[in-house]
Amino acid sequence: MDPVRLIVVMAFDRSDEGELSPAFEAMQFEVEDRAIRTARDLAGKHVGVIAWAREAQPDIGEYGPPTVLFQSGDVPDME
């Protein structure tokens, strides 16, 4: 199977203990432009937002390195 391009936006807030935690489940997009627009819209509402993309073959568990498309505020390190 050919690789697919995963395009994801995640937003983060701080818990009462000060730890970063996802504000909601990751959102997946078909195109980078839409993901970047959504991330920009969320940036003023959360302590951190990131939009990233990578090539993947989920059926065999292979994932390429992530490429950051947009980042604002505090976000955890990408693996």
One Martini backbone bead per residue (centre of mass of N, CA, C, O) as a GRO file, in nm:
protein
   79
    1MET     BB    1   0.098   0.035   0.021
    2ASP     BB    2   0.069   0.355   0.003
    3PRO     BB    3   0.142   0.633   0.126
    4VAL     BB    4   0.029   0.867   0.358
    5ARG     BB    5  -0.094   1.188   0.455
    6LEU     BB    6  -0.058   1.329   0.759
    7ILE     BB    7  -0.287   1.578   0.902
    8VAL     BB    8  -0.242   1.770   1.205
    9VAL     BB    9  -0.430   1.897   1.493
   10MET     BB   10  -0.325   2.051   1.806
   11ALA     BB   11  -0.433   2.126   2.139
   12PHE     BB   12  -0.336   2.312   2.444
   13ASP     BB   13  -0.347   2.284   2.796
   14ARG     BB   14  -0.357   2.348   3.140
   15SER     BB   15  -0.343   2.215   3.422
   16ASP     BB   16  -0.357   2.257   3.759
   17GLU     BB   17  -0.040   2.148   3.758
   18GLY     BB   18   0.084   2.260   3.460
   19GLU     BB   19   0.017   2.058   3.250
   20LEU     BB   20   0.013   1.940   2.945
   21SER     BB   21  -0.296   1.910   2.752
   22PRO     BB   22  -0.530   1.807   2.565
   23ALA     BB   23  -0.817   1.975   2.454
   24PHE     BB   24  -0.844   1.752   2.226
   25GLU     BB   25  -0.874   1.573   1.974
   26ALA     BB   26  -0.729   1.506   1.708
   27MET     BB   27  -0.709   1.662   1.388
   28GLN     BB   28  -0.789   1.569   1.061
   29PHE     BB   29  -0.655   1.636   0.730
   30GLU     BB   30  -0.629   1.676   0.376
   31VAL     BB   31  -0.506   1.975   0.402
   32GLU     BB   32  -0.280   2.213   0.495
   33ASP     BB   33  -0.434   2.483   0.482
   34ARG     BB   34  -0.663   2.404   0.676
   35ALA     BB   35  -0.484   2.338   0.920
   36ILE     BB   36  -0.355   2.618   0.948
   37ARG     BB   37  -0.612   2.781   0.988
   38THR     BB   38  -0.708   2.632   1.239
   39ALA     BB   39  -0.459   2.684   1.415
   40ARG     BB   40  -0.478   2.992   1.413
   41ASP     BB   41  -0.761   3.005   1.546
   42LEU     BB   42  -0.662   2.847   1.817
   43ALA     BB   43  -0.421   3.017   1.937
   44GLY     BB   44  -0.610   3.221   2.121
   45LYS     BB   45  -0.748   2.959   2.302
   46HIS     BB   46  -0.456   2.837   2.364
   47VAL     BB   47  -0.135   2.760   2.482
   48GLY     BB   48  -0.131   2.546   2.234
   49VAL     BB   49  -0.031   2.488   1.881
   50ILE     BB   50  -0.037   2.222   1.623
   51ALA     BB   51   0.084   2.161   1.291
   52TRP     BB   52   0.116   1.846   1.113
   53ALA     BB   53   0.325   1.626   0.903
   54ARG     BB   54   0.318   1.283   0.749
   55GLU     BB   55   0.432   0.997   0.646
   56ALA     BB   56   0.234   0.684   0.602
   57GLN     BB   57   0.192   0.323   0.718
   58PRO     BB   58  -0.040   0.203   0.922
   59ASP     BB   59  -0.063  -0.106   0.843
   60ILE     BB   60   0.273  -0.129   0.937
   61GLY     BB   61   0.379   0.112   1.135
   62GLU     BB   62   0.480   0.352   0.946
   63TYR     BB   63   0.666   0.663   1.023
   64GLY     BB   64   0.752   0.960   0.956
   65PRO     BB   65   0.866   1.255   0.992
   66PRO     BB   66   0.777   1.542   1.125
   67THR     BB   67   0.612   1.842   1.003
   68VAL     BB   68   0.595   2.169   1.070
   69LEU     BB   69   0.340   2.411   0.989
   70PHE     BB   70   0.240   2.502   1.289
   71GLN     BB   71   0.325   2.721   1.577
   72SER     BB   72   0.193   2.787   1.918
   73GLY     BB   73   0.335   2.805   2.193
   74ASP     BB   74   0.278   2.534   2.401
   75VAL     BB   75   0.444   2.224   2.326
   76PRO     BB   76   0.523   1.925   2.285
   77ASP     BB   77   0.736   1.710   2.196
   78MET     BB   78   0.831   1.555   1.920
   79GLU     BB   79   0.871   1.209   1.809
   0.00000   0.00000   0.00000
